[in-house]
PDB file of C-alpha atoms in Angstrom:
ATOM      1  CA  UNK A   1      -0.219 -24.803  37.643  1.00  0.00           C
ATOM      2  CA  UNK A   2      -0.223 -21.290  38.116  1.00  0.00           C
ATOM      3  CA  UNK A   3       2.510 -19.254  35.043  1.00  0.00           C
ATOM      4  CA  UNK A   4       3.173 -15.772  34.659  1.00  0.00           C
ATOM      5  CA  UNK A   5       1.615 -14.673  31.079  1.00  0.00           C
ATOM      6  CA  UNK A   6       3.567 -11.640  30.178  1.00  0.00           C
ATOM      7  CA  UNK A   7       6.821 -11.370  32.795  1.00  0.00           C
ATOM      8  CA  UNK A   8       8.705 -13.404  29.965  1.00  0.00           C
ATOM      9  CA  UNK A   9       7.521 -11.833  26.964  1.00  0.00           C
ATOM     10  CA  UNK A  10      11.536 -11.194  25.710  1.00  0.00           C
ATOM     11  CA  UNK A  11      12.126 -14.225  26.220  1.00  0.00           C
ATOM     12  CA  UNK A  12       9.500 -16.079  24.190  1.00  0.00           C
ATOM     13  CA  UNK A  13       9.759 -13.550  21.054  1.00  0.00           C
ATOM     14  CA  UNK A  14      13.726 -14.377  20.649  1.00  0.00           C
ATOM     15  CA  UNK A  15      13.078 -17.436  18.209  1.00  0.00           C
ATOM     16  CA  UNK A  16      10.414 -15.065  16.612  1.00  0.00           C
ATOM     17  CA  UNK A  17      13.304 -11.931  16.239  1.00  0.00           C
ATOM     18  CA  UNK A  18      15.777 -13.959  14.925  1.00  0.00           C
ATOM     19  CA  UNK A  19      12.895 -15.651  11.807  1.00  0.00           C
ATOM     20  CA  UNK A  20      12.265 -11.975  10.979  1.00  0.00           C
ATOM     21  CA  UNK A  21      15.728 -11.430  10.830  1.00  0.00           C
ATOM     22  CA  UNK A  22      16.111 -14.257   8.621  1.00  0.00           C
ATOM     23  CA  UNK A  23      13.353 -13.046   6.288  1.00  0.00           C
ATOM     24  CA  UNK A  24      14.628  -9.942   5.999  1.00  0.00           C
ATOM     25  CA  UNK A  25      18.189 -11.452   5.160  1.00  0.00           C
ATOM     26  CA  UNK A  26      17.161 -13.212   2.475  1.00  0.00           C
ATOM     27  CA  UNK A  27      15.551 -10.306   0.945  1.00  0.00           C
ATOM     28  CA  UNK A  28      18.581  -8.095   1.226  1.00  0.00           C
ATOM     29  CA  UNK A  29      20.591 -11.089  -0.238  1.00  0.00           C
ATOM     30  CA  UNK A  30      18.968 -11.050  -3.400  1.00  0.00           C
ATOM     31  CA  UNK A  31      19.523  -7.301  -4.658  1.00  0.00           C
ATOM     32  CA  UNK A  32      22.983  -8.750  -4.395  1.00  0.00           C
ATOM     33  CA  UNK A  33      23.316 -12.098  -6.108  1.00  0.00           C
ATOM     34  CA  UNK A  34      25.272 -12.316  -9.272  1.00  0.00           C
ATOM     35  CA  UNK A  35      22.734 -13.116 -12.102  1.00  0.00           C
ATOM     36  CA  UNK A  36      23.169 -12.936 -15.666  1.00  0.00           C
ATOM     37  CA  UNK A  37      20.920 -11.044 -18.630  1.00  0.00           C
ATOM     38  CA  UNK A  38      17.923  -9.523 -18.568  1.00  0.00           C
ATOM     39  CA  UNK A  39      17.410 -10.314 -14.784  1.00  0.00           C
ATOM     40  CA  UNK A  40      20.669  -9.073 -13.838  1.00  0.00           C
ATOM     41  CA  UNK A  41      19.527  -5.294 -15.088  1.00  0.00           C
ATOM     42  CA  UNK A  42      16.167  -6.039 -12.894  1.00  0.00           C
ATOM     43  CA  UNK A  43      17.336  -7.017  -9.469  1.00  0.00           C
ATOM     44  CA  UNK A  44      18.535  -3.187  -8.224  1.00  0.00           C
ATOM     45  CA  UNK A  45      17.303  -0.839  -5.471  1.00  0.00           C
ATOM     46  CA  UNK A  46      15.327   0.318  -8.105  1.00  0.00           C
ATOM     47  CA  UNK A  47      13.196  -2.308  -8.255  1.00  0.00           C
ATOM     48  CA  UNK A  48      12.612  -2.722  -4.507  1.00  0.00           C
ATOM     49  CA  UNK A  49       9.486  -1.803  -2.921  1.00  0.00           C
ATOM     50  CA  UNK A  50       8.309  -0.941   0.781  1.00  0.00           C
ATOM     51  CA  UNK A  51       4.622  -1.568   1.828  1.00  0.00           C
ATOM     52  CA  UNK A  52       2.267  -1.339   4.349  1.00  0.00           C
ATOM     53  CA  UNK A  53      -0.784  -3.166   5.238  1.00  0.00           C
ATOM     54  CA  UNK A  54      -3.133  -0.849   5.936  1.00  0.00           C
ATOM     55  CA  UNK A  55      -5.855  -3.312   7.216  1.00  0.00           C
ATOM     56  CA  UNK A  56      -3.592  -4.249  10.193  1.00  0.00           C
ATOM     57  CA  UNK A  57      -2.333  -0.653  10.528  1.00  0.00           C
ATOM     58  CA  UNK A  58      -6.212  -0.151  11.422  1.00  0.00           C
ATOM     59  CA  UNK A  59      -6.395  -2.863  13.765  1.00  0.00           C
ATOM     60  CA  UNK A  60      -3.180  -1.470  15.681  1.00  0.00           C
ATOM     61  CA  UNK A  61      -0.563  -3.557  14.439  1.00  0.00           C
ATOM     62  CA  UNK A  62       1.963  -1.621  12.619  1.00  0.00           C
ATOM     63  CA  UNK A  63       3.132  -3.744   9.535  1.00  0.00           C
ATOM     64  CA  UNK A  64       6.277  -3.343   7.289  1.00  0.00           C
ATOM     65  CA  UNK A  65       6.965  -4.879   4.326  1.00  0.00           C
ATOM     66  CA  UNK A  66       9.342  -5.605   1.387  1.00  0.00           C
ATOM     67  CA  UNK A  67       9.213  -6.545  -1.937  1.00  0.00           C
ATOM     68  CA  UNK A  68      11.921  -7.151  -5.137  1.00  0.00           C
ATOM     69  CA  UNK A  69      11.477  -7.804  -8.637  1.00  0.00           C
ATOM     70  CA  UNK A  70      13.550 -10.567  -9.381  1.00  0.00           C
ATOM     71  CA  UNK A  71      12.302 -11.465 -13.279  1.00  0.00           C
ATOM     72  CA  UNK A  72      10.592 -10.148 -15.659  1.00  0.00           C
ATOM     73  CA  UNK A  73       7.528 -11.445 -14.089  1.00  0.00           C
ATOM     74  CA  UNK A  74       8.562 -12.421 -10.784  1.00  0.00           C
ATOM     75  CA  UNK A  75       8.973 -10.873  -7.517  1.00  0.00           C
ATOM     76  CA  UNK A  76       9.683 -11.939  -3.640  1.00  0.00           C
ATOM     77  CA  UNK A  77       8.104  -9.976  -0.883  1.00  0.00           C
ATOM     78  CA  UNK A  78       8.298  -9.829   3.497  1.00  0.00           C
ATOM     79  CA  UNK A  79       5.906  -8.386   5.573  1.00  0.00           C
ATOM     80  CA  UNK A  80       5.992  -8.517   9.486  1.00  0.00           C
ATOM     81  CA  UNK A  81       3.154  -7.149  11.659  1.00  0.00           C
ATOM     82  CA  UNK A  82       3.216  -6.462  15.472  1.00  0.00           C
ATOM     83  CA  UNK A  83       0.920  -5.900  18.354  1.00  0.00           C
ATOM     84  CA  UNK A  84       1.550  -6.772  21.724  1.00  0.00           C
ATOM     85  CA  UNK A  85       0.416  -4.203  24.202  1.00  0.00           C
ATOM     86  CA  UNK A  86       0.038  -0.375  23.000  1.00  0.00           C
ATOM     87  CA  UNK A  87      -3.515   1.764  23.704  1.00  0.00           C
ATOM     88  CA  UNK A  88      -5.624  -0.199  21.639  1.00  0.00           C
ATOM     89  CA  UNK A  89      -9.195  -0.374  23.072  1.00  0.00           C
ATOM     90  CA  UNK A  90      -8.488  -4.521  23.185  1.00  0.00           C
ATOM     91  CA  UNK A  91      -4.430  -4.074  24.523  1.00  0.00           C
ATOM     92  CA  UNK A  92      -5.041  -6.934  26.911  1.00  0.00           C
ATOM     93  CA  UNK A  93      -7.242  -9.432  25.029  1.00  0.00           C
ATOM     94  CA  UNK A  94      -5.320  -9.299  21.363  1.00  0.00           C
ATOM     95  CA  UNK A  95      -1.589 -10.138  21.272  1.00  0.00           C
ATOM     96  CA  UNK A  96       0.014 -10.735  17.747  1.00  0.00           C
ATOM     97  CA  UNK A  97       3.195 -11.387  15.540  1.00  0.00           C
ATOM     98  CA  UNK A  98       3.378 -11.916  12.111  1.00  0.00           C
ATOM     99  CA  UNK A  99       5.702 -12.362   9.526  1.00  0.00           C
ATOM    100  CA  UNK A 100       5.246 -13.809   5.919  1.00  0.00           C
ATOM    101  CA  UNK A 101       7.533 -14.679   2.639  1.00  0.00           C
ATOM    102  CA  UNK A 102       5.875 -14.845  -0.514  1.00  0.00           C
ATOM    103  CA  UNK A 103       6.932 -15.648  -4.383  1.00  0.00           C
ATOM    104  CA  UNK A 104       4.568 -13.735  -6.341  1.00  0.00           C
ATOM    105  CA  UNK A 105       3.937 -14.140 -10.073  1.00  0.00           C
ATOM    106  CA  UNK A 106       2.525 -11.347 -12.194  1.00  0.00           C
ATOM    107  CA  UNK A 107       0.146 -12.534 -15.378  1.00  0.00           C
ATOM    108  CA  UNK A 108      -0.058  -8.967 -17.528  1.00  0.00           C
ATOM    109  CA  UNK A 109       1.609  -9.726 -20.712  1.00  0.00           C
ATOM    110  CA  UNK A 110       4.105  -6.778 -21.002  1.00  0.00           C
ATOM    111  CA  UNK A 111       8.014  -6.201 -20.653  1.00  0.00           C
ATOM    112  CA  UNK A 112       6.974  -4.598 -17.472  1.00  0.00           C
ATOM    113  CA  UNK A 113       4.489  -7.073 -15.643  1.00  0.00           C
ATOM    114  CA  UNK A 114       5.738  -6.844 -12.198  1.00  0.00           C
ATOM    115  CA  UNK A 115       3.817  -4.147 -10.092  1.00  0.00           C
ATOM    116  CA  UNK A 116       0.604  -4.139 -11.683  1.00  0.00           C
ATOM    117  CA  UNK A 117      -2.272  -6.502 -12.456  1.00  0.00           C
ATOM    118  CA  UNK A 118      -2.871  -9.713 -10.967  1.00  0.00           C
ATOM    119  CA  UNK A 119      -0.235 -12.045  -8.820  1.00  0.00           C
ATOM    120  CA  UNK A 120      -0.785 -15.194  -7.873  1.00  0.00           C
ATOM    121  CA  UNK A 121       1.663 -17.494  -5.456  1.00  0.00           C
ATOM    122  CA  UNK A 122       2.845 -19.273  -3.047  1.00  0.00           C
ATOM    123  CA  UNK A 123       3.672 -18.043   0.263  1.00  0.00           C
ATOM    124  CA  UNK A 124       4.913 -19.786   3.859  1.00  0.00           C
ATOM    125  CA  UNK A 125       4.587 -17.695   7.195  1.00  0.00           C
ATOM    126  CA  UNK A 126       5.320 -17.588  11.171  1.00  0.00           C
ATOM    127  CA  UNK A 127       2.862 -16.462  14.218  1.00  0.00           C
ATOM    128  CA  UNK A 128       2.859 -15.551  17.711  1.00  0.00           C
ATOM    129  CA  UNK A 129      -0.315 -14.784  19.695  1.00  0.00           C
ATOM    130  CA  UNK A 130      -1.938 -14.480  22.411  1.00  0.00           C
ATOM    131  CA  UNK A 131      -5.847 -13.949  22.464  1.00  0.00           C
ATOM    132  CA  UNK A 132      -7.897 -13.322  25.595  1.00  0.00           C
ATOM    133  CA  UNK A 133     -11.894 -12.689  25.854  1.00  0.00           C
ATOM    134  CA  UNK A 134     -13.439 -13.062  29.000  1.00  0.00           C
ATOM    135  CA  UNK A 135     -11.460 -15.366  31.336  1.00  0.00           C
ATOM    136  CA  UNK A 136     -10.175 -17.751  28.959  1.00  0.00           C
ATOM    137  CA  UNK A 137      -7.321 -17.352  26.683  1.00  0.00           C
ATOM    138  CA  UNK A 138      -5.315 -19.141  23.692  1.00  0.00           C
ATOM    139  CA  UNK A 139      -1.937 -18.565  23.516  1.00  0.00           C
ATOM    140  CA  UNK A 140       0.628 -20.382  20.867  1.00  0.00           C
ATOM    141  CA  UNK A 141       4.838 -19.167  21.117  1.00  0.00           C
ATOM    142  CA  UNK A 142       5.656 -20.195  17.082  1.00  0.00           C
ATOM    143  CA  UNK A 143       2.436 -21.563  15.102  1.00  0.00           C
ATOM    144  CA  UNK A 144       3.255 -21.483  11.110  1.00  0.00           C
ATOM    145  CA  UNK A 145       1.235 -21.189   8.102  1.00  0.00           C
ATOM    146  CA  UNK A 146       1.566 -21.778   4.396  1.00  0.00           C
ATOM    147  CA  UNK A 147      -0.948 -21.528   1.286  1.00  0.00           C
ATOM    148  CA  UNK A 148      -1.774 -19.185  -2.125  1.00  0.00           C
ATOM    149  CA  UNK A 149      -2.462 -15.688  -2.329  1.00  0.00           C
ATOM    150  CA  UNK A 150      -3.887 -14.014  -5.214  1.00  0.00           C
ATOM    151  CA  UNK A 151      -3.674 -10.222  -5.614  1.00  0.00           C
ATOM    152  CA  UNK A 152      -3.930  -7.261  -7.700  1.00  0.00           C
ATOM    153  CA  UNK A 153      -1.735  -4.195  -7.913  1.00  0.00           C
ATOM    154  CA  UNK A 154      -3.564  -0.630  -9.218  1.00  0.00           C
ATOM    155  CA  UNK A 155      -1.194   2.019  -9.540  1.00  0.00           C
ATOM    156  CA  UNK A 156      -2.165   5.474  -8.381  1.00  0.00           C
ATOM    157  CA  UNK A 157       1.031   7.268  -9.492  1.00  0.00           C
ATOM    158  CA  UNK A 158       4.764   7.216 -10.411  1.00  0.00           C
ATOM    159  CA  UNK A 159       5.553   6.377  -7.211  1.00  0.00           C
ATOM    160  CA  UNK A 160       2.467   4.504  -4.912  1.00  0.00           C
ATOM    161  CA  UNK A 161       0.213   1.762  -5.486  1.00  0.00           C
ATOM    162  CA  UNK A 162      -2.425  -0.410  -3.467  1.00  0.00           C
ATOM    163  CA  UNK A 163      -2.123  -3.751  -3.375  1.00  0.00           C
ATOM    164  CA  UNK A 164      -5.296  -6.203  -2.396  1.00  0.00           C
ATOM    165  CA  UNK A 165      -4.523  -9.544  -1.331  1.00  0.00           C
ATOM    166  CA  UNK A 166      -6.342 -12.419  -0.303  1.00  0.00           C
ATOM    167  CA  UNK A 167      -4.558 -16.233   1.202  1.00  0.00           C
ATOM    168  CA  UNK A 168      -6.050 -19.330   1.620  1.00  0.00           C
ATOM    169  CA  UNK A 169      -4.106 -21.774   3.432  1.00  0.00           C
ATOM    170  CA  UNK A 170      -3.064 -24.135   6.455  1.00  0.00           C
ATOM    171  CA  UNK A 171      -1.721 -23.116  10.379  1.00  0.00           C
ATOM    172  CA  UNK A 172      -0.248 -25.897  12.511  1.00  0.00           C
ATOM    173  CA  UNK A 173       1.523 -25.354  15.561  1.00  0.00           C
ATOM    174  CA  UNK A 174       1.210 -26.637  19.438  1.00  0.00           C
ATOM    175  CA  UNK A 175      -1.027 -23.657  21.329  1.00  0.00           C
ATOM    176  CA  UNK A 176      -2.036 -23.713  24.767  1.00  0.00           C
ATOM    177  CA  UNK A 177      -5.800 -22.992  26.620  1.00  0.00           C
ATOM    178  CA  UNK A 178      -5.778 -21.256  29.761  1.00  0.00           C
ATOM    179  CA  UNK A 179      -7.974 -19.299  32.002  1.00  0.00           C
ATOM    180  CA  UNK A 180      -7.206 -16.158  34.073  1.00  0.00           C
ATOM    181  CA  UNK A 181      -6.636 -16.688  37.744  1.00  0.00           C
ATOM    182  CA  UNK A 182      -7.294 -12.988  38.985  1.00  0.00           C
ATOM    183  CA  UNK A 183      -8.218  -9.633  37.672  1.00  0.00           C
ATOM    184  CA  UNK A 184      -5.432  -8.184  36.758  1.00  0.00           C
ATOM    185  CA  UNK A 185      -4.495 -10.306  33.690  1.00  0.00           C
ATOM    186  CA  UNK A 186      -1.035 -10.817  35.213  1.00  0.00           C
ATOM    187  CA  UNK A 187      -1.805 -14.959  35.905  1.00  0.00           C
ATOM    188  CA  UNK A 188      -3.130 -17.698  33.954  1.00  0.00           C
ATOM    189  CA  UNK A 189      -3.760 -21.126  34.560  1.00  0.00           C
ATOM    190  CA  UNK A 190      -3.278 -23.798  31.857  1.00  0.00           C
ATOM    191  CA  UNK A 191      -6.257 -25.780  30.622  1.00  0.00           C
ATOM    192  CA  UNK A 192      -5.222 -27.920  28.017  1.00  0.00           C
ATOM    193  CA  UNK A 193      -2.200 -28.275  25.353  1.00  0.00           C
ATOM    194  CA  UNK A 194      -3.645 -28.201  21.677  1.00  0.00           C
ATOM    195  CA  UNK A 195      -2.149 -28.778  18.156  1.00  0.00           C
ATOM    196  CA  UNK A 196      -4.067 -26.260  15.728  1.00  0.00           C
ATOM    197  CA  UNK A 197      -4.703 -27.743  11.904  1.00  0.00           C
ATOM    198  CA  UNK A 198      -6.815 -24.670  10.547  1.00  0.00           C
ATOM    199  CA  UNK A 199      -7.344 -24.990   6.540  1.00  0.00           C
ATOM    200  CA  UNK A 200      -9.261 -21.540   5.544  1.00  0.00           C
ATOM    201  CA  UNK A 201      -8.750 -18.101   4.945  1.00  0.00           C
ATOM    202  CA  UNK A 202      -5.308 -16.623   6.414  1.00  0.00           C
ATOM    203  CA  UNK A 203      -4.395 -13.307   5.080  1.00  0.00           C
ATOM    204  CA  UNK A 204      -5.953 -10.130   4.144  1.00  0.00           C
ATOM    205  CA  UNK A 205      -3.891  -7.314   2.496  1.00  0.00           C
ATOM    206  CA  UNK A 206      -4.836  -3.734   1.606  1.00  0.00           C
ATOM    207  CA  UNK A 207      -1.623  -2.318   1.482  1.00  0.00           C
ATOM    208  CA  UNK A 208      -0.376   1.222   0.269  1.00  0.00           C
ATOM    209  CA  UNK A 209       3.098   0.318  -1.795  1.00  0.00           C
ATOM    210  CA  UNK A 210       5.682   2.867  -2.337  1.00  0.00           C
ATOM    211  CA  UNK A 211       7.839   2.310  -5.353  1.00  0.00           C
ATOM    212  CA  UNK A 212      11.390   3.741  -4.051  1.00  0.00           C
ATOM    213  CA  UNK A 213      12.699   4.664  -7.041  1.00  0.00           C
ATOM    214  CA  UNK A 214       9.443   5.275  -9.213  1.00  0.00           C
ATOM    215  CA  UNK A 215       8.996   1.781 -10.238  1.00  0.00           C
ATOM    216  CA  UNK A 216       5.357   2.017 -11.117  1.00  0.00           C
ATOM    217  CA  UNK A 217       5.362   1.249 -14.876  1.00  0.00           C
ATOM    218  CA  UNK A 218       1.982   2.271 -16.321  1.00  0.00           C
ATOM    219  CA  UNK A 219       3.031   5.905 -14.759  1.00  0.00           C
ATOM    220  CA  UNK A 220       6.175   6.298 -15.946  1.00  0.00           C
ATOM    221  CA  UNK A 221       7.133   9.132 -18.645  1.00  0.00           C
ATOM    222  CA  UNK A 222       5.980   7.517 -21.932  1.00  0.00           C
ATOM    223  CA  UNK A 223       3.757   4.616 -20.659  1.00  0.00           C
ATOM    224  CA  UNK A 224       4.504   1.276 -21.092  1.00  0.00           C
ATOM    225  CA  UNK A 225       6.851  -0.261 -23.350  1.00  0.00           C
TER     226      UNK A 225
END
């Protein structure tokens, strides 16, 4: 059966708009829950941080991410990457969505662990893809992922940091085979229907982190406390 591969690309990313929408929800929800103590003081814009990954950014998928301290050692970030089209040299065989949540806990001993040092955590995610090389293809609508990542912040100022993450993990999801029925890339024809159970290596983060309100601790005014 011959299916159009790309004429109904809106269509298929709906149920992948409205997860990112959820993520990024749930993150805007928290700087507004009613907490008590010492992690009332902590959960402010102030201690919200934007990111980008700048391994995908060099691949030619823009990412965008979020993160929130939410305890002394304890913070929740979202990141969502996209490339589906664009000038990249491989625009017609690499087609991608991502978007992650992770709970990340910070090990360095001090009143001000979140940031810096090592994180470790769990983390659940959602992808979209489509790859193509040669004349056969893989493509999956919603596959999802969950596993561990273990990081490590280094702060390069008041107000940036990079953060270098690894994941280990599991992606399931139903994907399809197909090959290409002309030369234009416009057709395909189904092959086969798969389920993918992948256990290895899933994420790779080199991100540039921008503390919005100067949140990096070890280069604040006086050090750490």
């Amino acid at each position: 059966m011959v299916n159009e591969v790309f004429s109904d690309t809106e269509a298929n990313l709906n149920s992948f708009v409205k997860a990112v929408r959820l993520l990024t929800a749930l993150l805007v929800t928290l700087l507004f829950i009613p907490v008590s103590g010492e992690a009332q003081s902590r959960i402010t814009p102030c201690n919200l941080a934007v990111k980008t990954n700048l391994a995908y950014d060099a691949l030619g998928a823009p990412s965008l991410g979020m993160e929130i301290e939410v305890g002394k050692r304890w913070s929740v970030a979202a990141t969502a990457a996209y490339k589906w089209g664009g000038t990249w040299a491989w625009k017609d065989q690499v087609h991608i969505t991502t978007a992650d949540i992770s709970l990340n806990y910070w090990t360095k001993k001090t009143d001000r662990a979140v940031w810096q040092g090592l994180h470790v955590g769990p983390y659940v995610a959602l992808y979209r893809y489509d790859f193509l090389f040669g004349s056969k293809g893989e493509q999956a609508k919603i596959n999802w992922g969950a596993g561990v990542t273990c990081g490590y912040s280094l702060p390069v100022s008041r107000y940036f940091s990079f953060d270098f993450v690894i994941g280990l993990g599991y992606v399931g999801g139903k994907y399809k085979k197909y090959e290409v029925s002309d030369d234009s890339y416009r057709h395909n024809v189904w092959t086969a229907d798969k389920v993918r159970h992948y256990v290895g290596p899933t994420k790779l983060e080199v991100s540039l982190v921008w503390h919005v309100c100067g949140g990096c601790p070890k280069m604040q005014r006086g050090g750490s406390r």
